[in-house]
mmCIF file of C-alpha atoms and ligand atoms in Angstrom:
data_model
loop_
_atom_site.group_PDB
_atom_site.id
_atom_site.type_symbol
_atom_site.label_atom_id
_atom_site.label_comp_id
_atom_site.label_asym_id
_atom_site.label_seq_id
_atom_site.Cartn_x
_atom_site.Cartn_y
_atom_site.Cartn_z
ATOM 1 C CA UNK S 159 -47.306 -16.916 -22.205
ATOM 2 C CA UNK S 160 -48.196 -19.364 -24.956
ATOM 3 C CA UNK S 161 -48.064 -22.535 -22.859
ATOM 4 C CA UNK S 162 -48.640 -24.933 -25.730
ATOM 5 C CA UNK S 163 -45.849 -23.383 -27.802
ATOM 6 C CA UNK S 164 -43.608 -23.448 -24.769
ATOM 7 C CA UNK S 165 -44.325 -27.146 -24.106
ATOM 8 C CA UNK S 166 -43.804 -28.132 -27.761
ATOM 9 C CA UNK S 167 -40.540 -26.189 -27.902
ATOM 10 C CA UNK S 168 -39.221 -27.863 -24.743
ATOM 11 C CA UNK S 169 -40.080 -31.323 -26.060
ATOM 12 C CA UNK S 170 -38.701 -30.632 -29.527
ATOM 13 C CA UNK S 171 -35.469 -29.383 -27.960
ATOM 14 C CA UNK S 172 -35.155 -32.575 -25.908
ATOM 15 C CA UNK S 173 -35.628 -34.706 -29.032
ATOM 16 C CA UNK S 174 -33.136 -32.613 -31.027
ATOM 17 C CA UNK S 175 -30.527 -32.912 -28.299
ATOM 18 C CA UNK S 176 -31.046 -36.642 -28.125
ATOM 19 C CA UNK S 177 -30.484 -37.026 -31.905
ATOM 20 C CA UNK S 178 -27.431 -34.731 -31.801
ATOM 21 C CA UNK S 179 -25.934 -36.812 -29.003
ATOM 22 C CA UNK S 180 -26.795 -40.154 -30.595
ATOM 23 C CA UNK S 181 -25.115 -39.213 -33.896
ATOM 24 C CA UNK S 182 -22.406 -36.940 -32.420
ATOM 25 C CA UNK S 183 -23.340 -34.188 -34.879
ATOM 26 C CA UNK S 184 -20.369 -31.980 -35.872
ATOM 27 C CA UNK S 185 -20.193 -28.201 -36.324
ATOM 28 C CA UNK S 186 -19.839 -28.651 -40.085
ATOM 29 C CA UNK S 187 -22.965 -30.773 -40.204
ATOM 30 C CA UNK S 188 -24.857 -28.205 -38.148
ATOM 31 C CA UNK S 189 -23.774 -25.410 -40.542
ATOM 32 C CA UNK S 190 -24.868 -27.522 -43.520
ATOM 33 C CA UNK S 191 -28.243 -28.143 -41.898
ATOM 34 C CA UNK S 192 -28.775 -24.447 -41.135
ATOM 35 C CA UNK S 193 -27.794 -23.456 -44.677
ATOM 36 C CA UNK S 194 -30.199 -26.079 -46.013
ATOM 37 C CA UNK S 195 -33.078 -24.655 -43.970
ATOM 38 C CA UNK S 196 -32.222 -21.149 -45.203
ATOM 39 C CA UNK S 197 -32.363 -22.383 -48.807
ATOM 40 C CA UNK S 198 -35.658 -24.194 -48.152
ATOM 41 C CA UNK S 199 -37.129 -20.886 -46.959
ATOM 42 C CA UNK S 200 -35.732 -18.898 -49.892
ATOM 43 C CA UNK S 201 -37.168 -21.474 -52.303
ATOM 44 C CA UNK S 202 -40.538 -21.535 -50.516
ATOM 45 C CA UNK S 203 -40.216 -25.292 -50.010
ATOM 46 C CA UNK S 204 -41.196 -25.632 -46.336
ATOM 47 C CA UNK S 205 -44.514 -27.211 -47.341
ATOM 48 C CA UNK S 206 -42.634 -29.693 -49.515
ATOM 49 C CA UNK S 207 -40.205 -30.451 -46.682
ATOM 50 C CA UNK S 208 -43.135 -31.055 -44.346
ATOM 51 C CA UNK S 209 -44.630 -33.412 -46.957
ATOM 52 C CA UNK S 210 -41.508 -35.526 -47.500
ATOM 53 C CA UNK S 211 -40.896 -35.792 -43.753
ATOM 54 C CA UNK S 212 -44.474 -37.169 -43.550
ATOM 55 C CA UNK S 213 -45.353 -34.354 -41.138
ATOM 56 C CA UNK S 214 -48.189 -33.031 -43.339
ATOM 57 C CA UNK S 215 -50.037 -36.349 -43.376
ATOM 58 C CA UNK S 216 -49.477 -36.893 -39.641
ATOM 59 C CA UNK S 217 -51.063 -33.505 -38.847
ATOM 60 C CA UNK S 218 -53.865 -34.162 -41.341
ATOM 61 C CA UNK S 219 -54.643 -37.453 -39.560
ATOM 62 C CA UNK S 220 -54.825 -35.727 -36.179
ATOM 63 C CA UNK S 221 -57.040 -32.955 -37.546
ATOM 64 C CA UNK S 222 -59.434 -35.407 -39.191
ATOM 65 C CA UNK S 223 -59.643 -37.648 -36.119
ATOM 66 C CA UNK S 224 -60.414 -34.648 -33.929
ATOM 67 C CA UNK S 225 -63.266 -33.456 -36.151
ATOM 68 C CA UNK S 226 -64.872 -36.479 -37.806
ATOM 69 C CA UNK S 227 -66.386 -39.692 -36.508
ATOM 70 C CA UNK S 228 -64.761 -43.085 -37.083
ATOM 71 C CA UNK S 229 -67.126 -44.111 -39.864
ATOM 72 C CA UNK S 230 -66.422 -41.140 -42.130
ATOM 73 C CA UNK S 231 -64.126 -41.386 -45.133
ATOM 74 C CA UNK S 232 -60.498 -40.914 -44.153
ATOM 75 C CA UNK S 233 -58.989 -37.599 -45.150
ATOM 76 C CA UNK S 234 -55.781 -36.832 -46.972
ATOM 77 C CA UNK S 235 -53.637 -33.781 -47.655
ATOM 78 C CA UNK S 236 -54.962 -31.231 -50.142
ATOM 79 C CA UNK S 237 -51.628 -30.727 -51.877
ATOM 80 C CA UNK S 238 -50.543 -27.517 -53.597
ATOM 81 C CA UNK S 239 -52.439 -27.890 -56.889
ATOM 82 C CA UNK S 240 -56.076 -27.410 -55.925
ATOM 83 C CA UNK S 241 -57.915 -24.624 -57.763
ATOM 84 C CA UNK S 242 -61.122 -22.951 -56.573
ATOM 85 C CA UNK S 243 -64.131 -22.588 -58.788
ATOM 86 C CA UNK S 244 -63.850 -25.755 -60.823
ATOM 87 C CA UNK S 245 -66.646 -25.839 -63.413
ATOM 88 C CA UNK S 246 -69.901 -27.341 -62.109
ATOM 89 C CA UNK S 247 -70.824 -30.201 -64.423
ATOM 90 C CA UNK S 248 -74.143 -31.917 -65.109
ATOM 91 C CA UNK S 249 -74.463 -35.601 -65.998
ATOM 92 C CA UNK S 250 -73.000 -37.269 -67.927
ATOM 93 C CA UNK S 251 -69.877 -35.740 -66.406
ATOM 94 C CA UNK S 252 -66.549 -35.953 -68.225
ATOM 95 C CA UNK S 253 -63.785 -33.993 -66.486
ATOM 96 C CA UNK S 254 -61.264 -34.636 -69.255
ATOM 97 C CA UNK S 255 -61.507 -32.134 -72.081
ATOM 98 C CA UNK S 256 -58.662 -33.567 -74.194
ATOM 99 C CA UNK S 257 -58.422 -37.337 -74.262
ATOM 100 C CA UNK S 258 -55.262 -38.578 -76.010
ATOM 101 C CA UNK S 259 -55.295 -41.905 -77.846
ATOM 102 C CA UNK S 260 -52.892 -43.304 -75.229
ATOM 103 C CA UNK S 261 -55.104 -42.221 -72.345
ATOM 104 C CA UNK S 262 -57.020 -44.976 -70.603
ATOM 105 C CA UNK S 263 -60.650 -44.054 -70.068
ATOM 106 C CA UNK S 264 -61.878 -44.443 -66.499
ATOM 107 C CA UNK S 265 -65.389 -44.173 -65.044
ATOM 108 C CA UNK S 266 -65.506 -43.535 -61.309
ATOM 109 C CA UNK S 267 -68.860 -43.971 -59.610
ATOM 110 C CA UNK S 268 -70.383 -44.624 -56.203
ATOM 111 C CA UNK S 269 -72.553 -43.121 -53.515
ATOM 112 C CA UNK S 270 -72.175 -40.621 -50.713
ATOM 113 C CA UNK S 271 -73.695 -41.646 -47.358
ATOM 114 C CA UNK S 272 -74.262 -40.142 -43.933
ATOM 115 C CA UNK S 273 -72.247 -41.761 -41.130
ATOM 116 C CA UNK S 274 -75.146 -41.106 -38.747
ATOM 117 C CA UNK S 275 -77.785 -43.390 -40.212
ATOM 118 C CA UNK S 276 -76.268 -44.636 -43.466
ATOM 119 C CA UNK S 277 -78.753 -42.814 -45.666
ATOM 120 C CA UNK S 278 -77.590 -41.644 -49.078
ATOM 121 C CA UNK S 279 -76.957 -37.933 -49.392
ATOM 122 C CA UNK S 280 -78.471 -36.144 -52.387
ATOM 123 C CA UNK S 281 -76.843 -32.967 -53.741
ATOM 124 C CA UNK S 282 -73.485 -33.574 -52.070
ATOM 125 C CA UNK S 283 -70.734 -31.767 -53.983
ATOM 126 C CA UNK S 284 -67.674 -33.673 -55.196
ATOM 127 C CA UNK S 285 -64.913 -31.331 -56.287
ATOM 128 C CA UNK S 286 -62.438 -33.483 -58.231
ATOM 129 C CA UNK S 287 -58.940 -32.805 -59.566
ATOM 130 C CA UNK S 288 -56.149 -35.000 -60.880
ATOM 131 C CA UNK S 289 -53.096 -35.315 -63.103
ATOM 132 C CA UNK S 290 -53.371 -36.658 -66.660
ATOM 133 C CA UNK S 291 -51.991 -39.901 -68.116
ATOM 134 C CA UNK S 292 -48.499 -38.376 -68.076
ATOM 135 C CA UNK S 293 -48.682 -37.326 -64.427
ATOM 136 C CA UNK S 294 -49.157 -33.609 -65.178
ATOM 137 C CA UNK S 295 -51.712 -31.218 -63.653
ATOM 138 C CA UNK S 296 -53.179 -28.645 -66.016
ATOM 139 C CA UNK S 297 -51.948 -25.665 -63.969
ATOM 140 C CA UNK S 298 -48.362 -26.875 -64.347
ATOM 141 C CA UNK S 299 -48.667 -27.925 -67.984
ATOM 142 C CA UNK S 300 -49.251 -25.281 -70.671
ATOM 143 C CA UNK S 301 -50.291 -27.955 -73.209
ATOM 144 C CA UNK S 302 -53.512 -28.721 -71.314
ATOM 145 C CA UNK S 303 -56.660 -26.578 -71.494
ATOM 146 C CA UNK S 304 -57.628 -24.453 -68.486
ATOM 147 C CA UNK S 305 -59.337 -26.568 -65.767
ATOM 148 C CA UNK S 306 -58.705 -29.823 -67.637
ATOM 149 C CA UNK S 307 -59.254 -32.807 -65.305
ATOM 150 C CA UNK S 308 -61.047 -30.662 -62.746
ATOM 151 C CA UNK S 309 -64.744 -30.515 -62.107
ATOM 152 C CA UNK S 310 -67.464 -30.256 -59.476
ATOM 153 C CA UNK S 311 -70.408 -32.631 -59.622
ATOM 154 C CA UNK S 312 -73.479 -33.291 -57.481
ATOM 155 C CA UNK S 313 -74.888 -36.580 -56.243
ATOM 156 C CA UNK S 314 -78.373 -37.494 -57.493
ATOM 157 C CA UNK S 315 -81.458 -38.184 -55.343
ATOM 158 C CA UNK S 316 -79.969 -41.590 -54.373
ATOM 159 C CA UNK S 317 -76.649 -40.083 -53.391
ATOM 160 C CA UNK S 318 -75.051 -41.502 -56.543
ATOM 161 C CA UNK S 319 -72.333 -39.903 -58.621
ATOM 162 C CA UNK S 320 -70.426 -40.870 -61.734
ATOM 163 C CA UNK S 321 -67.795 -39.150 -63.815
ATOM 164 C CA UNK S 322 -65.611 -40.025 -66.727
ATOM 165 C CA UNK S 323 -61.923 -39.251 -66.650
ATOM 166 C CA UNK S 324 -58.599 -40.823 -67.637
ATOM 167 C CA UNK S 325 -56.414 -43.080 -65.473
ATOM 168 C CA UNK S 326 -53.906 -40.679 -63.869
ATOM 169 C CA UNK S 327 -50.197 -41.514 -63.897
ATOM 170 C CA UNK S 328 -47.811 -41.367 -60.944
ATOM 171 C CA UNK S 329 -45.669 -38.239 -60.759
ATOM 172 C CA UNK S 330 -42.620 -36.878 -58.975
ATOM 173 C CA UNK S 331 -42.992 -34.018 -56.516
ATOM 174 C CA UNK S 332 -40.828 -30.944 -57.177
ATOM 175 C CA UNK S 333 -37.213 -32.076 -57.024
ATOM 176 C CA UNK S 334 -35.407 -29.136 -58.631
ATOM 177 C CA UNK S 335 -34.759 -27.279 -55.349
ATOM 178 C CA UNK S 336 -33.119 -27.895 -51.966
ATOM 179 C CA UNK S 337 -35.664 -30.544 -50.892
ATOM 180 C CA UNK S 338 -34.982 -32.488 -54.098
ATOM 181 C CA UNK S 339 -31.226 -32.301 -53.396
ATOM 182 C CA UNK S 340 -31.851 -33.486 -49.847
ATOM 183 C CA UNK S 341 -33.884 -36.499 -51.097
ATOM 184 C CA UNK S 342 -31.079 -37.378 -53.507
ATOM 185 C CA UNK S 343 -28.509 -37.136 -50.720
ATOM 186 C CA UNK S 344 -30.420 -39.621 -48.559
ATOM 187 C CA UNK S 345 -31.280 -41.858 -51.535
ATOM 188 C CA UNK S 346 -35.020 -41.311 -51.409
ATOM 189 C CA UNK S 347 -37.192 -41.026 -54.507
ATOM 190 C CA UNK S 348 -39.766 -38.281 -55.152
ATOM 191 C CA UNK S 349 -42.574 -40.410 -56.645
ATOM 192 C CA UNK S 350 -46.205 -40.245 -55.652
ATOM 193 C CA UNK S 351 -48.504 -43.119 -56.627
ATOM 194 C CA UNK S 352 -51.262 -42.142 -59.083
ATOM 195 C CA UNK S 353 -54.297 -40.649 -57.346
ATOM 196 C CA UNK S 354 -57.430 -38.572 -57.771
ATOM 197 C CA UNK S 355 -58.123 -35.723 -55.326
ATOM 198 C CA UNK S 356 -61.591 -35.044 -53.904
ATOM 199 C CA UNK S 357 -63.215 -32.386 -51.726
ATOM 200 C CA UNK S 358 -66.639 -33.463 -50.546
ATOM 201 C CA UNK S 359 -69.182 -31.138 -49.030
ATOM 202 C CA UNK S 360 -72.828 -31.162 -48.115
ATOM 203 C CA UNK S 361 -74.908 -28.740 -45.998
ATOM 204 C CA UNK S 362 -75.116 -30.015 -42.413
ATOM 205 C CA UNK S 363 -72.083 -32.293 -42.849
ATOM 206 C CA UNK S 364 -68.375 -31.883 -42.303
ATOM 207 C CA UNK S 365 -66.386 -31.461 -45.492
ATOM 208 C CA UNK S 366 -63.678 -33.996 -46.279
ATOM 209 C CA UNK S 367 -60.608 -33.452 -48.444
ATOM 210 C CA UNK S 368 -59.058 -36.707 -49.539
ATOM 211 C CA UNK S 369 -57.496 -38.630 -52.414
ATOM 212 C CA UNK S 370 -58.056 -42.077 -53.892
ATOM 213 C CA UNK S 371 -55.080 -44.133 -55.058
ATOM 214 C CA UNK S 372 -55.016 -46.391 -58.111
ATOM 215 C CA UNK S 373 -54.624 -49.942 -56.782
ATOM 216 C CA UNK S 374 -51.895 -51.393 -59.001
ATOM 217 C CA UNK S 375 -49.592 -48.387 -58.984
ATOM 218 C CA UNK S 376 -45.858 -49.218 -58.674
ATOM 219 C CA UNK S 377 -45.425 -46.645 -55.885
ATOM 220 C CA UNK S 378 -48.481 -47.609 -53.835
ATOM 221 C CA UNK S 379 -46.321 -49.054 -51.030
ATOM 222 C CA UNK S 380 -43.700 -46.353 -51.195
ATOM 223 C CA UNK S 381 -45.312 -42.907 -51.489
ATOM 224 C CA UNK S 382 -42.726 -40.109 -51.103
ATOM 225 C CA UNK S 383 -45.085 -38.225 -48.771
ATOM 226 C CA UNK S 384 -46.331 -41.360 -46.960
ATOM 227 C CA UNK S 385 -50.000 -40.558 -47.602
ATOM 228 C CA UNK S 386 -51.414 -43.900 -48.854
ATOM 229 C CA UNK S 387 -54.153 -45.378 -46.674
ATOM 230 C CA UNK S 388 -55.705 -48.801 -47.224
ATOM 231 C CA UNK S 389 -59.254 -47.421 -47.081
ATOM 232 C CA UNK S 390 -58.489 -44.944 -49.880
ATOM 233 C CA UNK S 391 -57.308 -47.436 -52.499
ATOM 234 C CA UNK S 392 -59.459 -47.455 -55.622
ATOM 235 C CA UNK S 393 -59.821 -50.830 -57.335
ATOM 236 C CA UNK S 394 -60.073 -50.321 -61.055
ATOM 237 C CA UNK S 395 -61.363 -53.002 -63.412
ATOM 238 C CA UNK S 396 -60.793 -53.363 -67.119
ATOM 239 C CA UNK S 397 -63.814 -53.726 -69.414
ATOM 240 C CA UNK S 398 -63.495 -55.137 -72.939
ATOM 241 C CA UNK S 399 -67.152 -55.926 -73.512
ATOM 242 C CA UNK S 400 -68.194 -54.468 -76.911
ATOM 243 C CA UNK S 401 -71.796 -53.992 -75.712
ATOM 244 C CA UNK S 402 -70.620 -51.978 -72.703
ATOM 245 C CA UNK S 403 -68.341 -49.937 -74.937
ATOM 246 C CA UNK S 404 -71.070 -49.090 -77.414
ATOM 247 C CA UNK S 405 -73.528 -48.237 -74.615
ATOM 248 C CA UNK S 406 -70.981 -45.679 -73.445
ATOM 249 C CA UNK S 407 -70.257 -44.483 -76.978
ATOM 250 C CA UNK S 408 -66.585 -45.510 -76.978
ATOM 251 C CA UNK S 409 -64.657 -47.860 -79.228
ATOM 252 C CA UNK S 410 -61.847 -49.107 -76.997
ATOM 253 C CA UNK S 411 -61.434 -50.836 -73.687
ATOM 254 C CA UNK S 412 -62.042 -48.762 -70.604
ATOM 255 C CA UNK S 413 -61.811 -49.028 -66.826
ATOM 256 C CA UNK S 414 -64.414 -48.695 -64.116
ATOM 257 C CA UNK S 415 -64.211 -48.251 -60.412
ATOM 258 C CA UNK S 416 -66.688 -47.891 -57.548
ATOM 259 C CA UNK S 417 -66.057 -45.949 -54.369
ATOM 260 C CA UNK S 418 -68.484 -44.839 -51.667
ATOM 261 C CA UNK S 419 -67.830 -41.827 -49.461
ATOM 262 C CA UNK S 420 -69.173 -41.297 -45.950
ATOM 263 C CA UNK S 421 -69.615 -37.874 -44.335
ATOM 264 C CA UNK S 422 -70.146 -37.132 -40.649
ATOM 265 C CA UNK S 423 -72.840 -34.693 -39.538
ATOM 266 C CA UNK S 424 -71.853 -31.246 -38.258
ATOM 267 C CA UNK S 425 -73.569 -31.854 -34.931
ATOM 268 C CA UNK S 426 -71.181 -34.661 -33.936
ATOM 269 C CA UNK S 427 -68.305 -33.218 -31.979
ATOM 270 C CA UNK S 428 -65.358 -35.446 -31.310
ATOM 271 C CA UNK S 429 -62.480 -34.635 -29.023
ATOM 272 C CA UNK S 430 -60.179 -37.612 -29.407
ATOM 273 C CA UNK S 431 -57.189 -35.918 -27.836
ATOM 274 C CA UNK S 432 -59.131 -35.980 -24.578
ATOM 275 C CA UNK S 433 -60.102 -39.565 -25.271
ATOM 276 C CA UNK S 434 -63.797 -38.813 -25.150
ATOM 277 C CA UNK S 435 -66.583 -38.432 -27.640
ATOM 278 C CA UNK S 436 -69.469 -36.076 -27.163
ATOM 279 C CA UNK S 437 -72.548 -35.785 -29.313
ATOM 280 C CA UNK S 438 -74.361 -32.472 -29.119
HETATM 281 FE FE1 FE2 V 691 -51.782 -34.886 -56.487
#
């Protein structure tokens, strides 16, 4: 017998019964709920449903806490739009291949450190992907070139990285199917605050998938998938200095932002669910 599945099922059943009793759920409502779940399956929207119920981020938190030490960068959900084999770029890195005149130029830089002793990690890989200034990812937008706003870069000998991109815009998660209808019915929006996704990896260290949120976004306190974390907010600063602009070869204002990542070594094994830490 699968004891864990059995225990989860028993507990879930108890909670379901308690909600049904509390709200005196009717047969019609039950039928509507079952039909909804059938439609969610037909539309392949179970992942989306898990996201908007904030289940995805809750499980991601548990998984990260069980595998990484407390000092490492917090994780976040990967989302459905990651693509393997992003082009590997050498400095100076610019992940945006078509910059519109309305796009705001952004330089993101920082260092990657080890949580063990704080030393900078050279040759760590940052795999980056994001939406453009209209909130669209290239693989959902035929007007953008292939792999636009995606790229993999390496930290230098001091663990430093820098890339040029554009400030992403917030976007709405898919709302054309049953999950979108459900959100409408309960008067919940589908917006995600603007963010940049990262996958960090380095030999001997545990990989981290995360995302950084733009600090002044209107949805920062009300993410439809509940994934914003204080430690993952990116503070961006405007720069109008003509000298700085010319040194970067641009003729308009731009934005900069610094963020340091911390990775935990492979050898650290953490079992938080047993409330103990062991270091092998
Ligand atoms: Fe995203």
